[in-house]
XYZ file of C-alpha atoms in Angstrom:
365
model
C 92.255 92.345 106.830
C 91.533 88.759 106.150
C 93.360 85.231 105.412
C 92.654 83.442 102.673
C 92.820 79.546 102.161
C 96.774 79.306 102.509
C 96.915 81.798 105.618
C 97.807 84.723 103.534
C 96.815 88.150 104.302
C 94.522 89.825 102.404
C 93.489 93.674 101.868
C 89.809 94.699 102.831
C 87.367 94.594 99.959
C 87.461 98.554 100.302
C 89.915 100.419 102.030
C 89.737 104.651 102.620
C 92.725 106.500 104.497
C 92.442 109.869 105.133
C 89.863 111.315 102.707
C 89.481 115.168 102.667
C 87.293 116.795 100.479
C 86.649 120.507 100.009
C 84.218 122.768 98.381
C 85.140 125.973 96.893
C 82.313 128.306 97.613
C 81.854 132.264 97.136
C 81.781 132.091 100.853
C 85.506 130.575 100.984
C 86.562 127.108 101.327
C 83.979 124.138 102.892
C 86.281 121.529 104.517
C 83.345 119.109 104.178
C 85.190 115.838 104.727
C 88.325 116.124 107.093
C 90.612 113.157 107.336
C 87.952 110.220 107.095
C 89.380 106.772 106.995
C 87.248 103.232 107.114
C 87.006 99.452 105.723
C 84.708 97.117 104.849
C 84.592 93.332 103.977
C 82.455 91.028 101.864
C 79.455 90.551 103.502
C 79.485 93.322 106.014
C 77.408 95.885 106.700
C 79.164 99.242 107.896
C 76.433 101.812 108.874
C 77.909 105.454 108.719
C 75.885 107.843 111.114
C 75.754 111.576 111.951
C 73.296 114.415 111.545
C 72.811 116.116 108.631
C 75.705 117.710 107.106
C 78.233 115.756 108.969
C 79.772 114.789 105.159
C 78.376 111.029 105.228
C 76.657 111.000 101.644
C 79.930 113.512 100.391
C 82.191 110.637 101.409
C 80.663 107.727 99.189
C 79.696 110.304 96.361
C 83.447 111.191 96.382
C 84.324 107.354 96.014
C 81.756 107.010 93.445
C 83.232 110.353 91.309
C 79.456 111.743 91.773
C 81.292 115.051 93.460
C 81.539 117.784 90.920
C 85.050 119.191 90.539
C 84.971 122.184 90.793
C 83.447 123.633 92.763
C 84.513 120.074 94.825
C 88.182 119.475 95.644
C 89.926 116.044 96.312
C 92.325 117.619 98.651
C 94.008 114.511 100.032
C 93.502 110.551 100.620
C 93.357 107.127 98.805
C 90.195 104.217 98.229
C 91.395 100.958 97.311
C 89.030 98.432 95.902
C 90.218 94.933 96.058
C 93.665 96.826 96.108
C 92.862 99.171 92.883
C 92.976 102.784 93.384
C 89.261 104.230 92.714
C 89.377 107.765 93.877
C 89.409 110.016 91.092
C 88.723 107.366 88.848
C 85.784 105.966 86.822
C 87.082 102.518 85.672
C 89.341 99.669 86.780
C 91.010 97.549 83.945
C 88.960 99.444 81.426
C 85.708 98.946 82.835
C 83.800 101.359 84.587
C 83.205 100.215 88.495
C 80.353 101.923 89.184
C 77.047 100.063 88.906
C 79.135 96.734 88.172
C 81.202 96.903 91.178
C 79.790 99.414 93.396
C 76.178 100.023 93.269
C 74.116 102.622 94.844
C 70.982 103.186 96.100
C 69.960 107.326 95.926
C 68.396 108.842 98.803
C 65.341 110.019 96.720
C 64.518 107.903 93.859
C 62.165 110.333 92.553
C 64.653 112.535 91.369
C 67.370 109.897 90.589
C 65.036 107.803 88.136
C 64.722 109.385 84.235
C 61.057 110.284 84.426
C 60.867 110.337 80.466
C 61.718 106.473 80.544
C 60.079 103.113 81.879
C 61.427 101.610 84.960
C 62.410 98.373 83.082
C 64.168 100.301 80.568
C 66.121 102.159 83.246
C 67.012 99.055 84.623
C 68.191 97.190 81.064
C 70.180 100.173 80.520
C 72.565 99.363 83.404
C 72.846 95.671 82.155
C 73.282 97.062 78.291
C 76.113 99.275 79.514
C 77.903 97.296 81.873
C 77.348 93.654 80.626
C 77.127 94.134 76.880
C 73.692 92.510 76.679
C 70.844 92.999 74.245
C 68.033 94.950 74.724
C 65.766 91.929 74.875
C 67.878 90.187 77.387
C 68.507 93.022 79.535
C 64.602 93.569 79.857
C 64.025 90.081 80.363
C 66.578 90.325 83.203
C 65.119 93.711 84.360
C 61.570 91.907 84.821
C 63.455 89.365 87.120
C 64.993 91.847 89.223
C 61.824 93.668 89.765
C 60.242 90.360 91.185
C 63.464 89.764 93.187
C 62.944 93.365 94.646
C 59.159 92.041 95.566
C 57.410 94.023 93.337
C 54.048 92.424 92.290
C 53.030 91.922 88.649
C 56.831 92.732 87.399
C 56.003 92.026 83.699
C 53.375 94.843 83.709
C 55.326 97.522 86.259
C 58.477 97.071 84.156
C 56.387 99.119 81.360
C 54.894 101.707 84.002
C 57.353 105.210 84.312
C 58.423 106.609 87.834
C 55.311 108.697 88.340
C 53.242 105.452 88.483
C 55.061 104.180 91.540
C 54.408 104.669 95.108
C 57.501 105.864 97.319
C 57.980 102.351 98.658
C 57.992 100.728 95.346
C 60.399 103.280 94.122
C 63.065 102.622 96.518
C 62.621 98.755 95.517
C 63.144 99.903 91.962
C 66.264 101.611 92.798
C 67.422 98.315 94.826
C 66.429 96.265 91.543
C 69.012 98.990 89.489
C 71.510 98.762 91.892
C 72.012 95.147 92.161
C 71.075 94.170 88.360
C 75.053 93.930 87.692
C 75.751 91.978 91.192
C 78.108 94.374 92.412
C 80.412 93.470 95.493
C 79.422 96.475 97.380
C 76.019 97.926 97.891
C 76.088 101.646 99.121
C 72.657 102.814 100.419
C 72.126 106.219 100.831
C 69.134 106.962 103.755
C 67.404 103.877 101.724
C 64.310 104.513 104.070
C 63.832 108.108 103.947
C 60.109 109.378 103.813
C 58.930 105.747 104.005
C 56.326 104.708 106.243
C 57.284 102.184 108.980
C 55.871 99.509 107.216
C 57.298 99.462 103.732
C 60.826 100.646 105.616
C 60.587 97.374 107.215
C 60.276 95.619 104.022
C 62.661 97.453 102.164
C 65.409 96.621 104.953
C 64.299 93.272 104.932
C 64.807 93.214 101.160
C 68.456 94.769 101.358
C 69.242 91.829 104.379
C 68.115 89.082 101.848
C 70.142 89.977 99.091
C 72.930 90.351 101.075
C 72.930 87.162 102.696
C 71.908 85.435 99.236
C 74.982 87.214 97.323
C 77.463 87.981 99.991
C 77.014 91.639 99.156
C 78.901 94.481 101.326
C 76.641 97.375 102.369
C 77.698 100.680 103.417
C 74.399 102.225 104.914
C 74.675 106.025 105.406
C 71.788 107.084 107.462
C 70.718 108.917 110.613
C 68.538 106.502 111.787
C 69.682 104.711 115.020
C 66.820 102.182 114.842
C 67.933 100.995 111.208
C 71.318 100.737 112.398
C 70.358 98.435 115.608
C 68.726 96.272 113.086
C 71.404 96.270 109.830
C 75.117 97.249 111.082
C 77.669 94.868 111.882
C 80.271 97.697 112.423
C 79.456 101.955 112.839
C 81.265 104.581 111.949
C 79.869 107.986 114.064
C 80.859 110.924 111.820
C 81.038 114.826 113.112
C 81.492 117.907 111.526
C 83.473 115.924 108.515
C 84.924 113.533 110.698
C 85.004 110.017 111.945
C 84.754 110.358 115.771
C 84.028 106.979 116.743
C 84.284 103.483 115.243
C 83.210 100.633 116.441
C 80.740 97.335 116.212
C 76.984 97.799 116.987
C 77.174 96.501 120.377
C 80.044 98.565 121.133
C 78.291 101.942 119.976
C 75.158 101.143 121.440
C 76.130 99.897 124.835
C 79.860 100.975 125.280
C 79.471 104.377 123.317
C 83.366 105.899 123.662
C 82.369 109.793 122.731
C 80.435 112.157 124.090
C 78.497 112.807 120.660
C 77.459 109.231 120.645
C 76.090 109.337 123.722
C 74.508 112.324 122.866
C 72.847 110.698 120.045
C 71.485 107.762 122.393
C 70.187 109.968 124.572
C 67.906 111.711 121.949
C 66.782 108.300 120.901
C 63.307 107.314 121.735
C 63.122 103.906 123.689
C 60.607 101.404 123.374
C 60.635 100.196 126.749
C 57.332 101.337 128.221
C 58.822 100.572 131.650
C 61.873 102.394 131.368
C 62.096 106.175 132.755
C 63.476 107.827 129.577
C 63.373 111.552 128.773
C 64.735 112.751 125.301
C 67.462 114.967 125.716
C 68.462 117.137 122.682
C 72.459 118.022 122.139
C 72.627 121.910 122.584
C 74.119 124.286 120.614
C 75.044 123.729 116.790
C 77.629 121.951 114.646
C 80.761 124.398 114.139
C 81.290 126.547 110.828
C 83.260 124.267 108.498
C 84.210 127.285 106.624
C 86.825 127.726 109.543
C 86.745 124.262 111.265
C 87.990 124.572 115.029
C 91.714 124.054 115.703
C 90.884 121.416 118.495
C 87.826 118.854 118.780
C 85.089 119.856 116.858
C 82.683 119.020 119.635
C 84.210 120.483 122.249
C 81.630 123.778 122.181
C 78.509 121.448 122.695
C 80.272 118.742 125.212
C 79.607 118.519 128.600
C 82.851 117.105 129.260
C 85.374 119.472 127.444
C 88.671 120.060 129.020
C 91.329 122.904 127.896
C 93.466 120.664 125.592
C 89.699 120.076 123.297
C 89.767 123.613 122.426
C 93.615 123.710 121.671
C 94.590 120.018 120.272
C 92.677 117.772 118.091
C 92.431 114.044 119.393
C 93.707 111.424 117.716
C 91.584 108.186 117.443
C 92.298 106.015 121.124
C 91.750 102.478 120.891
C 89.161 101.719 123.979
C 88.855 98.009 122.736
C 88.972 95.683 120.265
C 88.498 97.341 116.855
C 86.692 100.025 119.276
C 88.024 103.379 118.737
C 86.760 106.811 119.959
C 88.313 110.288 119.038
C 88.182 111.894 122.165
C 90.814 113.397 125.013
C 88.575 111.449 128.027
C 90.489 108.486 126.547
C 93.758 109.796 127.298
C 96.333 107.595 129.702
C 96.600 111.835 131.636
C 93.297 111.797 131.986
C 92.100 109.693 135.025
C 88.747 108.619 135.165
C 88.126 110.425 131.476
C 86.028 107.502 130.294
C 84.180 107.120 133.598
C 82.495 110.339 133.123
C 81.114 108.880 129.130
C 79.909 105.783 131.470
C 78.105 108.640 133.788
C 76.698 110.130 131.199
C 74.983 106.620 129.744
C 73.280 105.964 132.924
C 72.251 109.689 133.405
C 70.723 109.620 129.944
C 69.028 105.992 130.738
C 67.540 107.123 133.922
C 66.513 110.585 132.457
C 68.990 112.811 134.591
C 69.979 115.772 132.633
C 73.802 115.826 132.419
C 74.662 119.651 132.878
C 77.389 120.991 130.370
C 80.402 121.425 132.387
C 82.956 124.766 131.732
C 85.328 124.377 128.879
C 87.987 124.875 131.525
C 87.073 121.856 133.664
C 90.090 119.456 133.631
C 93.387 119.757 131.893
C 95.339 116.885 129.934
C 98.193 119.009 128.386
């Protein structure tokens, strides 16, 4: 929540509550998103991180109305943009908010762009549809947007087709298209996938410059913690369709409150040559979302699992201002529980292997 000049409380720019999405398949029902809640303010960057298949992309695609239904099904939840409901909708006030209020950079620009249309024409089409501009005015603006995206010889490049662009240039063209209507929110779904380090840095710099100049809110979907450290203000860590931890970027990196977050950190390479650091993989596999566990989804892989973890799903416990961890270790009846996470961080830093504990170790019934 924010306050306006008169001191009145304003709702977040985007607020999502208890979002649940399922997919009907021949093998059964996949519970892809299981009660996701988050909010974001203007000018803020929220990173949603987690391993592949945890529900990151499905969450934002549902907000954009891009999940085909069926086989997808919206089980429950709300999502409001400036107080207006968008869940299950494509329009606000008679206008399509997709592209105008919320822009999206897709994970694979080669398959997201139309191979039969020039880059400039595809960007111009966005302005024609949402702004009602003429084709001439829209094409001229498309060239300006390509220049803003730092594409050299933009006027000539606008006449070319996607196959004539490199991967990095395609990603910049996608950014130009996403910001064409100056949306309030920019969703970037793995915007640096398959890009080399130099181009990746350029794309991230571009997004930060656009955010600074326009005050755009960014929802960054990624599994790259290096990108998160550079870009994010707030971080939501997803596992098995749920947000298991949420906090500031400093909280997530220096004060993690969930064993899964600790595991992600331990598997992250260190750029400090003086540090004694071993990459520690997270043992085991994610749970079957056809039939999710009744307790904590991470219990089978957690080195600190207790009996209660296998029978009851934990609520998000507040572990600091704006910092929440969905873990029984933070319950008041688990003395020293949070200290186990601190010890695990120290072990990961020094390279000591933290051995998994028995699932029956400890009790917080």
